[in-house]
Coordinates of C-alpha atoms and ligand atoms in Angstrom, one line a residue:
Chain A
M1 CA 130.3 111.7 107.2
N2 CA 131.0 108.6 109.7
A3 CA 133.9 106.7 109.8
H4 CA 132.2 104.1 107.7
G5 CA 131.4 106.2 104.5
I6 CA 127.9 106.5 104.2
V7 CA 127.7 110.2 104.6
S8 CA 123.7 110.5 105.0
A9 CA 120.6 108.9 106.3
D10 CA 119.0 110.4 103.4
T11 CA 118.7 108.5 100.4
F12 CA 118.8 109.5 96.6
D13 CA 117.5 108.4 93.0
C14 CA 120.7 109.1 90.7
R15 CA 118.3 109.9 87.8
V16 CA 117.4 113.4 89.3
A17 CA 120.9 114.0 89.8
F18 CA 121.6 112.9 86.4
A19 CA 118.6 114.9 84.7
E20 CA 120.1 118.2 86.1
K21 CA 123.4 117.8 85.4
L22 CA 122.5 116.9 81.7
I23 CA 120.7 120.4 81.7
E24 CA 124.0 121.8 82.9
L25 CA 126.0 120.2 80.5
A26 CA 123.6 121.3 77.7
E27 CA 123.9 124.9 78.4
A28 CA 127.6 124.7 78.9
D29 CA 127.8 123.0 75.7
S30 CA 125.8 123.1 72.7
R31 CA 126.9 119.6 71.2
I32 CA 124.9 117.6 73.9
V33 CA 122.3 116.1 73.0
A34 CA 119.3 113.7 74.5
V35 CA 118.2 110.4 72.5
C36 CA 115.6 108.1 73.8
N37 CA 112.9 105.6 73.1
D38 CA 109.7 107.0 74.4
S39 CA 111.4 107.2 77.6
V40 CA 111.2 111.2 78.3
G41 CA 109.1 110.5 81.6
S42 CA 111.2 107.3 83.0
S43 CA 114.1 109.2 82.1
N44 CA 113.4 112.1 84.0
L45 CA 114.0 114.2 80.6
N46 CA 111.0 116.4 80.8
A47 CA 112.9 119.2 82.2
F48 CA 115.4 118.8 79.3
R49 CA 112.8 118.7 76.9
D50 CA 111.3 122.0 77.9
R51 CA 114.5 123.8 77.9
F52 CA 116.2 122.3 74.5
P53 CA 113.0 121.1 72.5
D54 CA 115.3 120.6 69.3
R55 CA 118.2 118.9 71.3
L56 CA 116.0 115.7 72.4
I57 CA 115.6 112.9 69.8
N58 CA 112.9 110.4 70.9
V59 CA 112.8 108.0 68.4
G60 CA 110.0 106.1 69.8
I61 CA 110.0 102.7 70.9
A62 CA 113.3 101.6 69.0
E63 CA 116.2 100.9 70.6
Q64 CA 118.6 99.4 68.0
N65 CA 117.6 102.6 66.0
M66 CA 118.6 104.7 68.8
V67 CA 122.0 103.8 69.1
G68 CA 122.3 103.7 65.6
V69 CA 120.9 107.4 65.3
A70 CA 123.1 108.5 68.5
A71 CA 126.4 106.7 66.2
G72 CA 125.4 109.2 63.6
L73 CA 125.1 112.2 66.0
A74 CA 128.3 112.0 66.8
N75 CA 129.6 111.4 63.4
G76 CA 128.1 114.8 62.6
G77 CA 130.0 116.4 65.8
F78 CA 127.3 116.1 68.7
I79 CA 127.5 114.5 71.8
P80 CA 124.7 112.0 72.2
F81 CA 123.6 111.0 75.9
V82 CA 121.4 107.8 75.2
C83 CA 118.8 107.4 77.6
A84 CA 116.6 104.6 78.1
A85 CA 115.9 101.7 80.6
G86 CA 119.0 99.6 81.2
P87 CA 117.5 96.0 79.9
F88 CA 116.4 97.4 76.8
L89 CA 119.5 99.7 75.7
S90 CA 121.9 96.8 76.8
G91 CA 120.1 93.9 75.8
R92 CA 118.1 95.1 72.4
A93 CA 121.1 97.1 71.0
T94 CA 124.0 95.2 71.9
E95 CA 124.9 94.8 68.1
Q96 CA 124.7 98.5 67.6
V97 CA 126.6 99.1 70.8
K98 CA 129.2 97.2 69.4
A99 CA 129.5 97.8 65.7
D100 CA 128.4 101.5 65.7
I101 CA 129.4 102.8 69.1
A102 CA 132.4 101.0 70.5
Y103 CA 134.0 99.7 67.1
S104 CA 133.6 102.5 65.4
N105 CA 134.8 104.8 68.4
Y106 CA 132.2 107.0 68.8
G107 CA 131.7 109.3 71.9
V108 CA 128.4 108.3 72.8
V109 CA 127.2 108.0 76.6
L110 CA 124.9 105.1 76.8
C111 CA 123.1 105.9 80.1
A112 CA 121.6 102.6 81.4
M113 CA 118.2 104.0 83.6
S114 CA 117.1 101.7 86.5
P115 CA 119.5 99.2 86.0
G116 CA 119.6 96.1 88.2
M117 CA 116.5 94.9 89.3
A118 CA 115.0 98.5 89.9
Y119 CA 112.0 97.4 88.2
G120 CA 111.3 94.8 90.8
E121 CA 107.8 93.1 89.7
L122 CA 107.7 94.0 86.3
G123 CA 110.3 91.0 86.0
P124 CA 113.0 89.6 84.6
T125 CA 112.6 90.9 81.1
H126 CA 112.8 94.3 82.8
H127 CA 115.8 93.6 84.8
S128 CA 119.2 94.7 83.9
I129 CA 121.4 92.1 85.4
E130 CA 123.1 90.9 82.5
D131 CA 124.3 94.2 81.0
L132 CA 127.8 94.4 82.9
S133 CA 128.7 91.2 81.5
W134 CA 127.5 92.0 78.0
M135 CA 129.1 95.4 78.0
R136 CA 132.3 94.4 79.6
A137 CA 132.7 91.8 76.6
I138 CA 133.0 95.0 74.2
D139 CA 136.3 96.2 73.3
N140 CA 136.8 100.1 73.6
L141 CA 133.6 100.3 75.7
D142 CA 134.2 101.6 79.1
V143 CA 131.5 100.5 81.9
L144 CA 130.9 102.9 84.5
V145 CA 128.4 102.4 87.6
P146 CA 128.3 105.2 89.8
A147 CA 127.3 104.5 93.4
D148 CA 125.6 107.9 94.5
P149 CA 124.5 111.1 93.0
E150 CA 127.5 112.6 93.0
Q151 CA 129.3 110.1 91.6
T152 CA 126.8 110.4 88.9
K153 CA 127.2 113.9 88.1
A154 CA 131.4 113.6 88.2
A155 CA 131.1 110.7 85.8
M156 CA 129.2 112.6 83.4
D157 CA 131.5 115.3 83.7
W158 CA 134.2 112.8 82.7
A159 CA 132.4 111.5 80.0
V160 CA 132.3 114.7 78.1
S161 CA 135.3 115.5 78.5
S162 CA 136.9 112.1 77.6
G163 CA 135.1 111.9 74.3
R164 CA 135.2 108.2 74.9
P165 CA 132.5 105.1 74.3
I166 CA 130.7 105.0 77.3
Y167 CA 128.1 102.4 79.0
M168 CA 126.8 104.1 82.3
R169 CA 124.2 102.5 85.2
V170 CA 121.9 105.3 86.4
G171 CA 120.4 103.9 89.2
R172 CA 116.7 104.5 90.3
H173 CA 117.0 102.4 93.7
K174 CA 117.3 105.2 96.3
V175 CA 121.1 105.1 97.8
P176 CA 122.5 107.3 100.5
S177 CA 125.6 109.3 99.7
V178 CA 128.8 107.4 99.8
T179 CA 131.2 110.2 98.5
P180 CA 133.4 111.3 101.4
A181 CA 133.4 115.0 101.8
D182 CA 137.1 115.4 101.6
R183 CA 137.3 114.2 97.7
D184 CA 138.1 116.8 94.9
V185 CA 136.1 114.7 92.6
A186 CA 133.6 112.1 93.5
F187 CA 134.4 109.9 90.6
T188 CA 138.0 109.2 89.0
F189 CA 138.1 107.2 86.0
G190 CA 139.4 103.7 86.2
K191 CA 140.1 104.0 90.3
I192 CA 138.5 102.4 93.1
D193 CA 137.4 104.2 96.2
V194 CA 138.5 102.8 99.2
T195 CA 137.0 103.2 102.8
G196 CA 138.9 102.1 105.5
D197 CA 142.2 99.9 105.7
G198 CA 140.8 96.9 107.2
T199 CA 142.9 93.8 107.2
D200 CA 140.8 90.7 107.5
V201 CA 138.5 90.9 104.4
A202 CA 137.8 93.2 101.2
L203 CA 134.5 94.1 100.8
V204 CA 133.9 94.9 96.8
A205 CA 131.0 96.5 95.7
T206 CA 129.5 98.6 93.1
G207 CA 126.4 100.7 92.6
T208 CA 123.4 99.9 95.1
L209 CA 126.0 97.4 96.8
V210 CA 128.3 100.1 98.0
S211 CA 126.3 101.4 101.3
R212 CA 125.1 97.8 102.1
A213 CA 128.9 97.1 101.8
L214 CA 129.7 100.1 104.3
E215 CA 127.5 98.9 106.7
A216 CA 128.0 95.4 106.8
A217 CA 131.8 96.7 107.4
K218 CA 130.5 98.4 110.4
L219 CA 128.7 95.3 111.6
L220 CA 131.8 93.3 111.2
E221 CA 134.1 95.8 113.0
A222 CA 131.9 95.4 116.2
E223 CA 132.8 91.6 115.7
G224 CA 136.3 92.8 115.6
I225 CA 136.7 91.6 112.1
S226 CA 138.4 94.5 110.1
A227 CA 136.9 95.2 106.7
R228 CA 137.9 98.1 103.8
V229 CA 135.2 98.9 101.6
L230 CA 135.9 98.7 97.7
N231 CA 133.9 101.0 95.4
V232 CA 134.2 100.1 92.2
S233 CA 132.4 102.7 89.9
T234 CA 134.7 102.0 86.7
I235 CA 133.9 98.3 86.2
K236 CA 136.0 98.3 83.2
P237 CA 138.9 98.9 83.0
L238 CA 139.1 97.6 85.9
D239 CA 141.4 99.0 88.8
A240 CA 143.6 95.8 89.2
E241 CA 146.3 97.3 91.4
T242 CA 143.6 98.1 94.0
I243 CA 142.4 94.8 93.8
I244 CA 145.6 93.2 94.3
K245 CA 146.7 95.2 96.9
A246 CA 143.6 94.3 99.0
A247 CA 144.0 90.8 98.1
R248 CA 147.6 91.1 99.3
E249 CA 146.7 92.8 102.8
T250 CA 143.5 90.7 103.9
R251 CA 142.4 87.2 103.9
G252 CA 139.8 87.4 101.4
L253 CA 137.5 89.2 99.4
V254 CA 133.4 89.4 99.3
V255 CA 132.4 91.0 96.0
A256 CA 129.1 92.0 95.7
E257 CA 126.9 93.4 92.3
E258 CA 123.2 93.7 91.4
G259 CA 123.7 91.5 88.4
V260 CA 124.5 87.9 87.2
L261 CA 128.0 86.6 88.5
E262 CA 128.7 85.4 84.8
G263 CA 131.2 87.8 83.4
G264 CA 130.2 91.0 85.7
L265 CA 132.0 92.9 88.1
G266 CA 132.9 89.5 90.1
A267 CA 134.5 88.1 87.0
A268 CA 136.5 90.7 86.6
V269 CA 137.9 90.4 90.0
A270 CA 138.3 86.8 89.9
T271 CA 140.2 86.8 86.6
T272 CA 142.5 89.6 88.0
L273 CA 143.3 87.5 90.9
A274 CA 144.0 84.3 89.6
E275 CA 146.4 86.0 87.4
N276 CA 147.9 88.0 89.7
H277 CA 147.4 87.2 93.5
P278 CA 145.5 83.9 94.2
A279 CA 142.9 84.7 97.0
K280 CA 140.0 83.3 98.6
A281 CA 136.9 85.2 97.8
K282 CA 132.8 84.9 97.7
F283 CA 130.8 86.3 95.0
L284 CA 127.2 87.4 95.7
G285 CA 124.8 88.5 92.8
V286 CA 121.6 87.7 91.0
T287 CA 121.9 83.8 90.7
S288 CA 118.4 83.3 88.7
F289 CA 115.5 84.6 87.0
A290 CA 114.1 86.5 89.9
P291 CA 110.5 85.3 90.7
T292 CA 107.6 88.1 91.6
G293 CA 108.9 90.9 94.2
S294 CA 109.9 94.5 94.8
N295 CA 113.5 95.3 94.1
D296 CA 113.9 95.2 97.8
F297 CA 112.4 92.1 98.4
L298 CA 114.5 90.8 95.4
L299 CA 117.9 91.8 96.8
E300 CA 116.7 90.0 100.0
H301 CA 115.8 87.0 98.1
F302 CA 119.4 87.0 96.5
G303 CA 121.0 88.1 99.7
L304 CA 122.1 91.4 98.4
T305 CA 121.8 93.0 101.7
V306 CA 124.1 93.9 104.7
K307 CA 123.5 90.8 106.4
G308 CA 124.4 88.6 103.1
I309 CA 127.5 90.5 102.8
A310 CA 128.7 90.4 106.5
D311 CA 127.6 86.7 106.4
A312 CA 130.0 85.9 103.3
A313 CA 132.8 87.8 105.2
R314 CA 132.1 86.0 108.7
K315 CA 132.4 82.5 106.3
L316 CA 135.5 83.5 104.7
V317 CA 137.6 84.7 107.6
G318 CA 136.0 82.2 110.0
Chain B
M1 CA 89.2 93.1 98.8
T2 CA 88.2 89.8 97.4
I3 CA 88.1 89.8 93.3
S4 CA 84.8 88.5 92.3
V5 CA 83.1 87.6 89.2
W6 CA 79.7 88.4 88.1
P7 CA 78.8 90.7 91.0
D8 CA 75.6 91.5 89.8
N9 CA 74.6 89.4 86.7
K10 CA 74.0 85.8 86.8
P11 CA 77.1 84.0 85.4
L12 CA 77.6 83.1 81.9
D13 CA 78.7 79.8 80.3
V14 CA 81.9 81.4 78.9
A15 CA 82.9 78.0 77.3
A16 CA 79.7 77.8 75.2
I17 CA 79.9 81.3 73.4
R18 CA 82.1 80.0 70.8
D19 CA 79.5 77.7 69.6
L20 CA 76.2 80.4 69.8
P21 CA 75.3 82.2 66.4
E22 CA 77.5 85.1 65.3
A23 CA 74.7 87.8 66.3
E24 CA 74.3 86.4 69.7
R25 CA 77.9 86.1 70.0
G26 CA 78.6 89.4 69.7
E27 CA 76.0 90.7 72.5
Q28 CA 77.6 88.1 74.9
L29 CA 80.6 88.8 74.3
K30 CA 80.1 92.5 75.3
L31 CA 79.2 91.1 78.6
V32 CA 82.4 89.4 79.1
A33 CA 84.0 92.2 78.2
K34 CA 82.6 94.4 80.5
Q35 CA 83.2 91.5 83.3
V36 CA 86.8 91.4 82.7
R37 CA 87.2 95.2 82.8
R38 CA 86.0 94.8 86.2
L39 CA 88.7 92.3 87.2
I40 CA 91.2 94.4 85.4
V41 CA 90.4 97.4 87.8
Q42 CA 90.0 95.4 90.6
T43 CA 93.6 93.7 90.1
I44 CA 95.2 96.8 89.5
D45 CA 93.8 97.9 92.9
S46 CA 94.8 95.1 94.6
A47 CA 98.6 95.2 93.2
R48 CA 98.4 99.3 93.5
A49 CA 100.5 98.9 89.9
G50 CA 99.8 97.9 86.5
H51 CA 99.0 99.3 83.0
I52 CA 95.5 100.1 83.1
G53 CA 95.2 102.4 79.8
G54 CA 96.6 99.5 77.4
D55 CA 94.7 96.8 79.6
L56 CA 91.3 98.6 79.2
S57 CA 91.9 99.5 75.4
V58 CA 92.5 95.8 74.3
T59 CA 90.1 94.2 76.4
D60 CA 87.2 93.6 73.7
G61 CA 89.8 91.9 71.1
L62 CA 91.3 89.8 74.0
V63 CA 88.0 88.7 75.0
T64 CA 86.4 88.2 71.5
A65 CA 89.5 86.3 70.4
A66 CA 89.8 83.9 73.8
F67 CA 86.0 83.5 74.2
G68 CA 84.8 83.9 70.7
V69 CA 86.9 82.5 68.0
L70 CA 90.0 80.7 69.3
N71 CA 89.8 77.2 70.3
I72 CA 91.6 77.4 73.9
A73 CA 90.6 76.1 76.8
P74 CA 92.3 75.0 80.3
E75 CA 91.8 71.5 79.5
R76 CA 93.7 71.9 76.3
A77 CA 96.4 74.1 77.4
D78 CA 98.8 71.6 76.5
D79 CA 97.2 70.2 73.4
P80 CA 99.8 70.8 70.8
A81 CA 96.7 71.7 68.2
R82 CA 95.4 74.5 70.3
D83 CA 95.2 78.0 68.8
R84 CA 97.7 80.3 70.0
L85 CA 97.0 83.6 71.7
I86 CA 99.9 85.6 71.9
L87 CA 100.0 89.3 74.0
S88 CA 103.0 91.0 72.6
K89 CA 102.3 94.1 74.3
G90 CA 103.0 92.3 77.7
H91 CA 102.8 95.2 80.0
C92 CA 99.1 94.8 79.6
A93 CA 99.6 91.3 81.9
A94 CA 96.5 92.1 84.0
A95 CA 94.1 92.3 81.0
L96 CA 95.2 88.8 79.8
Y97 CA 95.3 87.3 83.4
S98 CA 91.8 88.4 83.5
V99 CA 90.9 86.8 80.2
L100 CA 92.7 83.6 81.4
A101 CA 91.2 83.7 85.0
L102 CA 87.6 84.2 83.6
R103 CA 87.8 81.2 81.2
G104 CA 89.1 79.1 83.9
F105 CA 92.9 78.6 83.4
F106 CA 93.5 79.4 87.2
P107 CA 91.4 80.7 89.9
V108 CA 90.0 84.2 89.5
A109 CA 90.7 84.8 93.4
D110 CA 94.6 84.4 92.5
L111 CA 94.1 87.7 90.7
E112 CA 94.7 89.3 93.9
T113 CA 98.3 88.1 93.8
F114 CA 99.1 90.2 91.1
M115 CA 102.8 91.6 91.6
K116 CA 102.8 90.1 94.9
P117 CA 106.1 88.4 96.2
L118 CA 106.3 85.2 94.6
S119 CA 103.1 85.4 92.8
A120 CA 102.7 83.3 89.0
L121 CA 101.2 86.5 88.3
N122 CA 104.3 88.8 87.4
G123 CA 104.2 92.0 86.1
H124 CA 104.8 90.6 82.6
P125 CA 103.3 87.3 81.8
N126 CA 105.7 84.0 82.2
R127 CA 104.6 81.0 80.4
R128 CA 106.4 78.7 82.7
K129 CA 104.2 79.8 85.6
V130 CA 101.1 80.3 84.3
K131 CA 98.7 78.2 82.2
G132 CA 97.3 79.5 78.7
V133 CA 100.3 82.3 78.3
E134 CA 102.1 81.5 75.3
A135 CA 105.2 83.3 75.1
N136 CA 107.2 85.9 77.9
T137 CA 106.6 89.3 76.6
G138 CA 107.3 92.7 77.9
P139 CA 110.3 94.1 76.1
L140 CA 107.9 95.1 72.9
G141 CA 108.5 93.7 69.4
H142 CA 109.1 90.2 70.2
G143 CA 105.5 88.9 69.9
L144 CA 104.8 88.8 66.2
P145 CA 108.3 87.0 65.3
I146 CA 107.2 84.6 67.5
G147 CA 103.6 84.4 66.2
V148 CA 105.3 83.8 62.6
G149 CA 107.0 81.0 63.9
S150 CA 103.9 79.5 65.4
A151 CA 102.0 80.0 62.4
V152 CA 104.9 78.2 60.4
A153 CA 104.7 75.5 62.7
S154 CA 101.2 74.9 62.3
K155 CA 101.4 74.5 58.6
L156 CA 104.6 72.3 58.8
S157 CA 102.9 70.4 61.5
G158 CA 99.7 69.8 59.8
K159 CA 97.9 70.5 62.8
N160 CA 96.6 73.8 61.6
W161 CA 96.1 76.1 64.7
Q162 CA 95.3 79.7 64.2
T163 CA 97.6 82.2 65.8
F164 CA 96.4 85.5 67.5
V165 CA 99.2 88.2 68.3
F166 CA 98.2 91.3 70.2
L167 CA 100.4 94.4 69.6
G168 CA 100.6 97.9 70.8
D169 CA 100.7 100.7 68.2
G170 CA 103.3 102.5 69.9
E171 CA 105.4 99.1 70.0
L172 CA 105.1 98.9 66.3
Q173 CA 107.9 101.4 66.1
E174 CA 110.3 98.4 66.8
G175 CA 111.8 97.2 63.7
S176 CA 111.3 93.7 64.6
N177 CA 107.6 93.9 63.9
W178 CA 108.2 95.1 59.8
E179 CA 110.9 92.2 59.5
A180 CA 108.0 89.4 61.1
A181 CA 105.7 90.9 58.8
M182 CA 107.7 90.9 55.6
T183 CA 108.3 86.8 56.5
A184 CA 104.7 86.4 57.2
G185 CA 103.6 88.0 54.0
H186 CA 106.4 86.6 52.0
R187 CA 105.1 83.2 53.7
K188 CA 101.6 83.9 52.9
L189 CA 100.5 82.8 56.3
D190 CA 97.0 83.0 56.3
N191 CA 96.7 81.4 59.9
L192 CA 98.1 84.5 61.4
V193 CA 96.0 87.4 62.7
A194 CA 97.9 90.6 64.1
I195 CA 95.7 92.7 65.9
V196 CA 96.9 96.2 66.3
D197 CA 95.4 98.2 69.7
R198 CA 95.5 101.4 67.8
N199 CA 95.0 103.7 70.6
R200 CA 97.3 106.3 69.4
L201 CA 98.8 106.7 72.8
Q202 CA 102.2 105.3 74.0
Q203 CA 103.9 105.8 77.2
G204 CA 105.1 109.5 77.0
A205 CA 102.7 111.0 74.1
R206 CA 100.4 110.4 71.2
T207 CA 102.2 108.1 68.5
E208 CA 101.6 111.0 66.0
D209 CA 103.6 112.9 67.9
T210 CA 106.4 110.7 68.7
A211 CA 107.0 108.4 65.3
S212 CA 104.2 108.6 63.4
L213 CA 102.3 105.2 62.0
D214 CA 99.8 106.6 59.6
P215 CA 98.6 105.5 57.1
L216 CA 98.9 102.4 59.3
G217 CA 96.7 100.0 57.1
D218 CA 98.5 100.8 54.1
K219 CA 101.9 99.8 55.5
W220 CA 100.6 96.3 56.5
A221 CA 98.9 96.0 53.0
S222 CA 102.3 96.7 51.3
F223 CA 103.8 93.8 53.3
G224 CA 101.5 91.6 51.8
W225 CA 98.9 91.6 54.2
E226 CA 94.8 91.3 54.1
V227 CA 93.9 94.4 56.3
A228 CA 90.7 95.0 58.5
D229 CA 90.4 98.3 59.6
I230 CA 87.6 98.5 62.5
D231 CA 86.1 99.6 65.6
G232 CA 88.4 97.7 68.3
N233 CA 86.2 98.0 71.0
D234 CA 83.1 96.4 69.1
T235 CA 82.7 92.8 69.9
A236 CA 80.8 92.5 67.0
A237 CA 83.2 94.3 64.6
L238 CA 85.9 92.5 65.7
L239 CA 84.1 89.0 65.5
K240 CA 83.5 89.7 61.7
A241 CA 87.2 91.1 61.2
F242 CA 88.6 87.6 63.0
T243 CA 86.5 85.6 60.9
Q244 CA 86.5 87.3 57.6
D245 CA 87.9 85.8 54.1
R246 CA 91.8 85.9 54.5
K247 CA 92.2 85.3 50.8
G248 CA 95.6 83.2 51.6
K249 CA 97.4 86.0 53.7
P250 CA 98.0 87.0 57.1
L251 CA 95.5 89.3 58.5
A252 CA 96.3 92.8 60.2
V253 CA 93.2 93.8 62.2
I254 CA 93.7 97.8 63.0
A255 CA 91.7 97.6 66.1
N256 CA 91.0 101.3 66.5
T257 CA 90.5 101.7 70.3
L258 CA 90.1 104.2 73.2
K259 CA 93.1 104.0 75.8
G260 CA 91.3 103.4 79.3
K261 CA 87.8 102.4 77.1
G262 CA 84.9 101.9 79.6
V263 CA 86.2 104.6 82.5
S264 CA 85.5 107.9 81.4
F265 CA 88.3 109.6 83.2
I266 CA 90.8 107.4 82.2
E267 CA 89.8 107.1 78.6
D268 CA 92.4 108.7 75.6
R269 CA 94.5 110.4 78.5
V270 CA 98.4 109.9 78.0
E271 CA 99.0 109.9 81.7
W272 CA 96.9 106.8 82.3
H273 CA 99.5 104.6 80.7
H274 CA 100.5 103.4 84.1
K275 CA 99.3 105.8 86.5
V276 CA 96.9 103.8 89.5
P277 CA 93.6 105.0 90.4
S278 CA 93.2 105.7 93.9
R279 CA 90.4 104.0 96.0
E280 CA 87.7 106.6 95.4
Q281 CA 88.6 106.4 91.2
V282 CA 88.6 102.4 91.9
E283 CA 85.1 102.8 93.3
L284 CA 84.2 105.1 90.4
A285 CA 85.5 103.1 87.8
L286 CA 83.5 99.9 89.5
K287 CA 80.4 101.9 89.1
E288 CA 80.9 103.0 85.6
L289 CA 81.4 99.4 84.5
A290 CA 78.4 98.1 86.6
Ligands
LIG1 C1 111.8 96.9 74.3 C2 111.2 97.9 75.0 N1 111.2 99.5 75.0 C3 110.5 99.9 76.0 C4 109.4 99.3 76.8 C5 108.7 100.5 78.1 N2 107.6 100.5 77.5 C6 106.4 99.8 78.1 S1 105.0 100.3 77.7 C7 105.7 101.3 76.5 C8 104.8 101.9 75.6 C9 103.9 101.1 74.8 O1 103.1 101.7 73.9 P1 102.0 100.9 73.1 O2 102.6 99.7 72.3 O3 100.9 101.7 72.1 O4 100.7 100.1 74.0 P2 99.7 100.6 75.0 O5 99.4 101.8 74.4 O6 98.7 99.4 74.2 O7 99.6 100.8 76.2 C10 107.1 101.3 76.5 C11 107.8 102.3 75.9 C12 109.4 98.1 76.7 N3 108.1 97.5 77.4 N4 110.0 97.5 75.8
LIG2 MG1 99.7 102.3 72.5

């Protein structure tokens, strides 16, 4: 690992780690089942289906039904991992998530595959950029965004042991590993993972933006701007303490997420700052329905890049 | 590569097809369908992405509706009384775009921009960017409720346009379709036609191995719809169904099709839901569609 937290040059699709881990969990615990919406392939569930044909419940293209069925399975003693493309899971079945899972307090893990703008040129209908806002608004629902494969697996362990209602993004956009080698666990629920102790600026990022924030910190340091990077893998409940500490110890925060600015991570950080320690901040996210383009093209389009984060930081401290 | 129309025969006057006698119309529509299939293959080749199986299965229905029956034309794209063609299975945008381009809504050459950066031709249709698109579909199960609203508006406004909605069969697993079907049956919307592209395949498997739909005609009939169960790759049969007596009810056309119709190695194979043909396979496909 280098000093800036990017562990390897290789990049990974978190869905692969997710699929392997789900089989491992299911081997150890017969309560674990998968529920999906004609998404066996896109959720990487082929191996799970072959290993546990009876424990994969594919309801067809029917997301509201899918989430309701998961609640019923939880009621019957099972631990469902609901696996579906993020936009349809979070958008189509919002009320089922609210009433059947969160309000009813069922231990269901809602796994939003290919979130953010991973579906690129399939367009805004297939982009899951509102999910963090929608899901954050629901009481009694934990919202997780693991940043790499190690975090994805560790978050799944936590999900099973906690028995909580959980919404979790599972990334498709390839990311490098950002989990420091010295961590006992790659993911600690409710805790922000901080890299560096820079005092000029705090780069607060989640999911796909974490490795970009780490790169930006490196760029800034070369220019004499010292940055710390906050990897927020639990969006809700937010680790307010670490955010407030960063606000106290730096001159400002840049918050970056692959999602809309209304109600997502940025909004959570802004509320925390406003109530506890008002600070200068710049929020980066997806600011409109995207034009046609690949995931990388769109990240570039919305300035969700190393350069975009570094530029925002320079402006903030300049 | 340049996407071309009518590479090997004389251009048809596509705007005039609607006025031909029925027997002749069916024949002309067959030719148009072949050209649309060629455009689809070339469009997907140029993007190196797309949903070729469903594009090729729904082609005959779309062509028959757009060129043979519906009163739609580029110069009337904003006419409040135009007929409405809604592609609910929005992943088959390449088929819709090919039909609209051939009908003159935008230049055929634009098909080359399909899914490319900043193109109006997104992977799913966008009515704010493409003339002739009525609804921004893509999430399955949205087209029929919109179609019901359009059919009600047609009656309320007294303008009496027709609304045709193209649905996937897997798509029918979405409950919203049946809510809309109930409304349409209840309101006797005889100006509404739902065409089910019954190719018996969805994304990952056969419909009947996932969440079975049969007996599908009975389902629609029990919701108060008139039902036509036909060969959905036969333009003459489609034409007949689209113009049949509705008996004061909405009409469901169960269009029995082959997913990938027209290209032998793509037909009826689940993996071709959104697989992209290699360059060699594109050449082969175009040869089969010559
Ligand atoms: C709400 C929603 N869930 C899932 C998907 C992903 N998806 C796209 S196409 C498809 C299969 C559609 O099957 P069918 O309706 O039979 O279409 P066709 O066979 O004509 O391609 C699925 C599951 C989606 N687009 N929308
Ligand atoms: Mg189908």
